[in-house]
Coordinates of C-alpha atoms in Angstrom, one line a residue:
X568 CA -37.8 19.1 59.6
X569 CA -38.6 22.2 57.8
X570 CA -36.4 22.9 54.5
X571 CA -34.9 25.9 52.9
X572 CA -34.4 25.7 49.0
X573 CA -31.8 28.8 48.6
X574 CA -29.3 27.6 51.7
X575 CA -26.4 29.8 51.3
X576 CA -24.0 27.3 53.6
X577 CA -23.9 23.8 53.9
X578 CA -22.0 21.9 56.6
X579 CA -22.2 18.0 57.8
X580 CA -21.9 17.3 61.1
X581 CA -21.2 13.2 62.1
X582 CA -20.8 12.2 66.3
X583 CA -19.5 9.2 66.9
X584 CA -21.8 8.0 69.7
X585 CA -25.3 7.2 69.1
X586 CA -26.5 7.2 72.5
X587 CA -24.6 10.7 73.2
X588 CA -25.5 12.2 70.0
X589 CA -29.8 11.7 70.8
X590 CA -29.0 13.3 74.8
X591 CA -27.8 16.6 72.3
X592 CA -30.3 16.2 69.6
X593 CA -32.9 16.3 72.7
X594 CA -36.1 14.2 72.9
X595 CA -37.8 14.1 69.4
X596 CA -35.0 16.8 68.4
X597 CA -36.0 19.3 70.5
X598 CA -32.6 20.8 70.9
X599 CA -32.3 20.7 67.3
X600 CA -35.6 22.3 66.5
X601 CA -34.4 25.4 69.1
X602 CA -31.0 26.0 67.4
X603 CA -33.5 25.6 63.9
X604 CA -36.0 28.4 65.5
X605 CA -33.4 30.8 67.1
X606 CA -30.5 30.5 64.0
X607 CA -33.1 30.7 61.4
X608 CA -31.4 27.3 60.0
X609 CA -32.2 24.4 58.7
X610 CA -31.2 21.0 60.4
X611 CA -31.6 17.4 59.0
X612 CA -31.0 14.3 60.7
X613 CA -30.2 11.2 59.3
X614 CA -29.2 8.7 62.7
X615 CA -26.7 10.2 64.4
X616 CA -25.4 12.5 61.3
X617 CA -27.0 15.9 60.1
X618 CA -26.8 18.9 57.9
X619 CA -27.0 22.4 58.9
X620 CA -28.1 25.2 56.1
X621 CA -28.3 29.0 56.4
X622 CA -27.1 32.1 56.5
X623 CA -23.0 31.5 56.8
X624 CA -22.4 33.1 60.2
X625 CA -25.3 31.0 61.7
X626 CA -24.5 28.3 60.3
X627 CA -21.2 29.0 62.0
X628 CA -22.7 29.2 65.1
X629 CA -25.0 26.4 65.0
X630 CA -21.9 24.0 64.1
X631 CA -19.9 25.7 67.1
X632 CA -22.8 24.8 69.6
X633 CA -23.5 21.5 68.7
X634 CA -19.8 20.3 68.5
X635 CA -18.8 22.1 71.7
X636 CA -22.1 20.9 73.6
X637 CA -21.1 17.1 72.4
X638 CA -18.0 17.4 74.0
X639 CA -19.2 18.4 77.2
X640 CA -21.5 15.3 77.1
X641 CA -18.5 12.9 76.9
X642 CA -17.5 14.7 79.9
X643 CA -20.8 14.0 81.6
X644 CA -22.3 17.1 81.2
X645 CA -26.5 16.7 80.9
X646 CA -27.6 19.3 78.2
X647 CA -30.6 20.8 79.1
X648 CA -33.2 23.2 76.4
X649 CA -31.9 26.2 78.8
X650 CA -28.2 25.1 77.7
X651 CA -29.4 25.5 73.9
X652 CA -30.7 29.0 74.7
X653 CA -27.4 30.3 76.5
X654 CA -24.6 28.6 73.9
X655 CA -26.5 30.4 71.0
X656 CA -26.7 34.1 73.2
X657 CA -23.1 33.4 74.2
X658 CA -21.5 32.6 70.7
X659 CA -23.9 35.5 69.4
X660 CA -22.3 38.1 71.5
X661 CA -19.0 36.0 71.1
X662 CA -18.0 33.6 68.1
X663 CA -14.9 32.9 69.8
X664 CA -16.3 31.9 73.3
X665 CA -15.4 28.3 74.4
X666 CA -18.8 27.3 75.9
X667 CA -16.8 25.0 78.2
X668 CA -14.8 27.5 79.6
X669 CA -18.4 28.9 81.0
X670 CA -20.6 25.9 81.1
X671 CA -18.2 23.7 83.4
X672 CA -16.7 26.0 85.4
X673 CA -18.1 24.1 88.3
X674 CA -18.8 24.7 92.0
X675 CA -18.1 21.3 93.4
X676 CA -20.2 20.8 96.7
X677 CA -18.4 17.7 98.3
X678 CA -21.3 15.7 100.3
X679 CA -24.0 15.2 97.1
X680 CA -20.6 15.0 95.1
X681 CA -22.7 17.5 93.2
X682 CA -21.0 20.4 90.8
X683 CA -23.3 23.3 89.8
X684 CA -22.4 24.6 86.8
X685 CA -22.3 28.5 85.6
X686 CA -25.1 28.5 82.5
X687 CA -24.1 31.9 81.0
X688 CA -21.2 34.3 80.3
X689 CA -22.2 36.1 83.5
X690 CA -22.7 33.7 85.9
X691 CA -19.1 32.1 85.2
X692 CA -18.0 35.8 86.1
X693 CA -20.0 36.4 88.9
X694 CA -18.5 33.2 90.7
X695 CA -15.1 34.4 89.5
X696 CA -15.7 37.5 91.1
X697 CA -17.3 36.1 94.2
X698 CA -14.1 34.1 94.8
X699 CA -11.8 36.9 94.5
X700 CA -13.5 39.8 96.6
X701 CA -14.3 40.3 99.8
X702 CA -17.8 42.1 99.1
X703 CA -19.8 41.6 96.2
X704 CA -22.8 43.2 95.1
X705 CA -25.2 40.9 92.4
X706 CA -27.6 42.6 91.3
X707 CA -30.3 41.5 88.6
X708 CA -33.6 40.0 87.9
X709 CA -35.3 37.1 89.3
X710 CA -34.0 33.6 88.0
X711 CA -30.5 34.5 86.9
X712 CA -29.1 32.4 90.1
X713 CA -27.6 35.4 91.9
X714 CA -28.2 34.0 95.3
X715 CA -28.1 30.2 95.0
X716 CA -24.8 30.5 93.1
X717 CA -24.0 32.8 96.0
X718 CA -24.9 29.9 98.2
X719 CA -23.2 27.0 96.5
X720 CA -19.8 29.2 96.7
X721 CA -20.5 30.0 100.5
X722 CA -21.1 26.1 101.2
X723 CA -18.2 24.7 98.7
X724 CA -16.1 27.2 100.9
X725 CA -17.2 26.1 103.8
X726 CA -17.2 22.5 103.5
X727 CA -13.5 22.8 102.4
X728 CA -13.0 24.5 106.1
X729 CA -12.5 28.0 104.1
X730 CA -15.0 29.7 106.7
X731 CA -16.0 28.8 110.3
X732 CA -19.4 29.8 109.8
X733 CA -22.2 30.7 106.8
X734 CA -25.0 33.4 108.0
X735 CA -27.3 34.0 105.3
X736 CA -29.7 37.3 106.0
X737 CA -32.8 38.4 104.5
X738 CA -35.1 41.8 105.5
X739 CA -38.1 40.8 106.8
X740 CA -40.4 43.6 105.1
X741 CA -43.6 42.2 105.0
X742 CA -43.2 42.2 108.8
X743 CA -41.9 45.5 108.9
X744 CA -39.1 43.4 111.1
X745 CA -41.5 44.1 114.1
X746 CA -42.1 39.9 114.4
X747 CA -43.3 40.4 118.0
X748 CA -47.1 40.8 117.2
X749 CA -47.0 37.7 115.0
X750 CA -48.2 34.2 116.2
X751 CA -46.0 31.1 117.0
X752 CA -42.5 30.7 118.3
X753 CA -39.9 33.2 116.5
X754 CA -38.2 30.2 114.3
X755 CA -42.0 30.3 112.9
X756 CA -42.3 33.6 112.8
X757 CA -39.5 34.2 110.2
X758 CA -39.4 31.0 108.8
X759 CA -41.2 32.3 105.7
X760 CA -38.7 35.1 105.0
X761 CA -36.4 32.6 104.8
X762 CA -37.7 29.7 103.1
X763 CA -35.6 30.7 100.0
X764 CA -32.5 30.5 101.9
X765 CA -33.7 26.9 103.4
X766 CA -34.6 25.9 100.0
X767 CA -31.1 26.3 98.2
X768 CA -29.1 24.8 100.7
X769 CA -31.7 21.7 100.8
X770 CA -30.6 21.0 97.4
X771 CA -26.7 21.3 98.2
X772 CA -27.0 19.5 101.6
X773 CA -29.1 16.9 103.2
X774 CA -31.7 17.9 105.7
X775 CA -30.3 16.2 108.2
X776 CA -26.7 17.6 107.4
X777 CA -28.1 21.1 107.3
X778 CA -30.1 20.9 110.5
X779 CA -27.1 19.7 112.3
X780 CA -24.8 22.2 111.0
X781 CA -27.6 24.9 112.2
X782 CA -27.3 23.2 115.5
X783 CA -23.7 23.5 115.7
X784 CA -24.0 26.9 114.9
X785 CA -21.7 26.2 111.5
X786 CA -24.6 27.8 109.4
X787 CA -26.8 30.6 111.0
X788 CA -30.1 31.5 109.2
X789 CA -31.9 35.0 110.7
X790 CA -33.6 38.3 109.7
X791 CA -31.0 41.3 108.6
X792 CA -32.4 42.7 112.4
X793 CA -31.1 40.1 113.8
X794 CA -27.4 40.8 112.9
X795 CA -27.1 44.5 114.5
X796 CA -24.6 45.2 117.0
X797 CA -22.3 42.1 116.3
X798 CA -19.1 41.6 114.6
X799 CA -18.5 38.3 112.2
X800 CA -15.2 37.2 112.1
X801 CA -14.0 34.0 109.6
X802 CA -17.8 34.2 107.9
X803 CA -19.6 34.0 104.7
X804 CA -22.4 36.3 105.2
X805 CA -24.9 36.5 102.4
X806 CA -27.6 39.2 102.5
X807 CA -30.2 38.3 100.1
X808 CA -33.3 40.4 99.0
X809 CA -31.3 43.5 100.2
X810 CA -33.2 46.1 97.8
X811 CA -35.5 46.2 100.7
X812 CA -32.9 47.5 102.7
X813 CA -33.0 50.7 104.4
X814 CA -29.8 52.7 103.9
X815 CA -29.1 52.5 107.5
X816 CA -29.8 48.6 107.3
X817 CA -27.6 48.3 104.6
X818 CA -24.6 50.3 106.4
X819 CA -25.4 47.9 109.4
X820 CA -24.7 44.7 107.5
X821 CA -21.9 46.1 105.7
X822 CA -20.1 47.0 109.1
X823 CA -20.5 43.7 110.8
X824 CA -17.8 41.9 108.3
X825 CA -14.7 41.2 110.5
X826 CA -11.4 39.1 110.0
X827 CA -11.3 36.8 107.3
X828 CA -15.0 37.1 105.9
X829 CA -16.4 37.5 102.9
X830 CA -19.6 39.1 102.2
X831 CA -22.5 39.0 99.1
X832 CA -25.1 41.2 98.7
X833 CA -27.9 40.0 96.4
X834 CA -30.8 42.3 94.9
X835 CA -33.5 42.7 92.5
X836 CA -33.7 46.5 92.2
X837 CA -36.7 46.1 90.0
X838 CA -38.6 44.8 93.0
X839 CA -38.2 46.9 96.0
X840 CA -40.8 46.6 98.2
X841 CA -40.1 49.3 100.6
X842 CA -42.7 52.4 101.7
X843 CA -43.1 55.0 98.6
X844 CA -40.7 57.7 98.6
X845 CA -38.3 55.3 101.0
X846 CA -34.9 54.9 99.2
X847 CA -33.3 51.9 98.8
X848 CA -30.5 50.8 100.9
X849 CA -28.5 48.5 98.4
X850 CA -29.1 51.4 95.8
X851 CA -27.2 54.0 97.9
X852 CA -24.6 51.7 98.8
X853 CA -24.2 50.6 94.8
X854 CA -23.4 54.6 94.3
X855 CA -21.9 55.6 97.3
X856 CA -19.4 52.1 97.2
X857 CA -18.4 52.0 93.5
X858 CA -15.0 51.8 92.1
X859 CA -14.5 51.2 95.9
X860 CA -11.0 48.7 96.0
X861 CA -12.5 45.5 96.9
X862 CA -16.0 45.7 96.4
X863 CA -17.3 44.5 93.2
X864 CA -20.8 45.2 91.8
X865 CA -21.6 42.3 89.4
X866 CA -25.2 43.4 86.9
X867 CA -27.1 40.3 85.8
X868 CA -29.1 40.8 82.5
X869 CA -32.5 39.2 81.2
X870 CA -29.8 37.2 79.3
X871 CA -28.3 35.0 82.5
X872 CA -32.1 34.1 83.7
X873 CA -32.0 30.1 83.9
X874 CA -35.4 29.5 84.6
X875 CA -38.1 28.8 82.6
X876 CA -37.3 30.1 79.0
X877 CA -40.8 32.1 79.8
X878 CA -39.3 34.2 82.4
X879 CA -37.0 36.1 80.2
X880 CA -39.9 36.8 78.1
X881 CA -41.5 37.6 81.0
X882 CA -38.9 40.2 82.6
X883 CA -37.8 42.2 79.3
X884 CA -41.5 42.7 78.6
X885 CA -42.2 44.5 82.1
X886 CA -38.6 46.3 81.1
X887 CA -40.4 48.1 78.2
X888 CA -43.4 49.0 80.1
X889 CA -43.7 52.5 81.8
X890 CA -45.0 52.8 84.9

């Protein structure tokens, strides 16, 4: 690795477990060589012992990240490049976090025996606050894991017998919501609306388990349209997409919540697809609902994105560009 002469910090680093100590090094050190590129340190490796050099406080930082992230791998964690990314923004922002405070923080979904994990400072609050209100707004950019965290709480909940029933929603804009003139049965006329939906709870549930629940009518899967004039009582009712809400859509789906139901309403305000000059329903509803007792609105930054490290690049770089 890549040495500095005029290191102004030293520190030695030794892990007691071979095996553990390559899954946080990374294959061929690639973990290592992301703290190197984002710290502006040096790291050398000598088996399953290094030395980190730089700047004091990064130094600092670097230490914190690789000690805390070891511990979490004795506990079965699996440390993943993106995990790298979000310790060093987190301890950045705040030296004093304990990553495993945020990073295991899990959402335990009982039939895969599965836990999804919060990956950043604002998903562990989102869930937080997701557990504790009865409507909650998450709003933010694409990859940050507003709705399939949404999802995992909603199916943890109601595997546990929290909720009767899980209706996830989405506005079917591309069709206008006028799915009459389109070909096929109506399950395959909105099925790709809601392929998204399908997708997350695919990888929380088997097939077969979700297709039976459907059948049961324990989960219910349908256009926003579909939910006018009814009244959902013991439900967790996620509306997804809903920046292409109209505000009179958006009033509609906030009125159906009835007795002892929780409701999420997810939203990418930088991607509103609706007619020019048409307002957006979840962006009246953020200003007209605000400071509201409780309603929370959770923001989700370029920061939280857990996707392909690209994407960040990708979303703060349309941020700075004037349309």
């Amino acid at each position: 690795m890549k040495h500095r002469e005029a290191a102004q910090k030293v520190i030695h680093l030794k892990f007691d477990d071979n095996k553990l100590a390559r899954d946080l090094f990374g294959s061929d050190d690639q973990h290592l060589k992301s703290i190197e590129k984002t710290l502006g340190v040096d790291i050398h490796v000598r088996g399953s012992d290094l030395k980190i050099e730089g700047d004091p406080s990064d130094v600092q930082i670097g230490e914190k990240v690789l000690n805390e992230l070891y511990q979490m791998i004795k506990k079965g964690y699996p440390v993943m490049g993106s995990d790298i990314e979000q310790a060093i923004r987190t301890l950045t922002r705040n030296s004093k976090m304990n990553l495993e405070s945020v990073f295991l923080d899990s959402i335990f979904i009982p039939s895969r025996k599965k836990a999804i994990t919060p990956r950043s400072v604002g998903q562990k609050e989102y869930i937080e606050t997701i557990r504790k209100k009865d409507l909650v707004f998450g709003i933010g950019p694409a990859g940050t894991g507003k709705t399939y965290l949404a999802v995992a709480v909603a199916v943890a909940a109601l595997m546990k017998k929290q909720y009767r029933r899980l209706v996830l929603a989405r506005p079917a804009v591309e069709a206008g919501e006028r799915l009459g003139f389109l070909p096929g049965t109506m399950q395959e006329k909105v099925d790709p609306y809601l392929r998204p939906l399908y997708d997350a709870l695919y990888d929380m549930l088997e097939v077969e388990q979700v297709d039976r629940m459907i059948e049961n009518d324990e989960i219910e899967i349908a256009p926003l349209a579909f939910m006018r004039g009814r009244t959902l009582h013991h439900s967790f009712v996620i509306l997804d997409e809903a920046q292409n809400c109209t505000p009179m859509q958006m009033k509609m789906c906030l009125t159906r919540l009835g007795i002892e139901s929780k409701m999420v309403v997810t939203g990418d305000i930088t991607q509103i697809d609706l007619p020019s000059g048409q307002e957006s329903g979840i962006l009246e509803a953020m200003r007209i609902l605000d400071g509201v007792e409780g309603i929370d609105i959770h923001y989700f930054t370029e920061a939280d994105v857990v996707r392909h490290p690209i994407v960040k690049r990708v979303i703060k770089a349309y941020e700075k560009t004037d349309y």
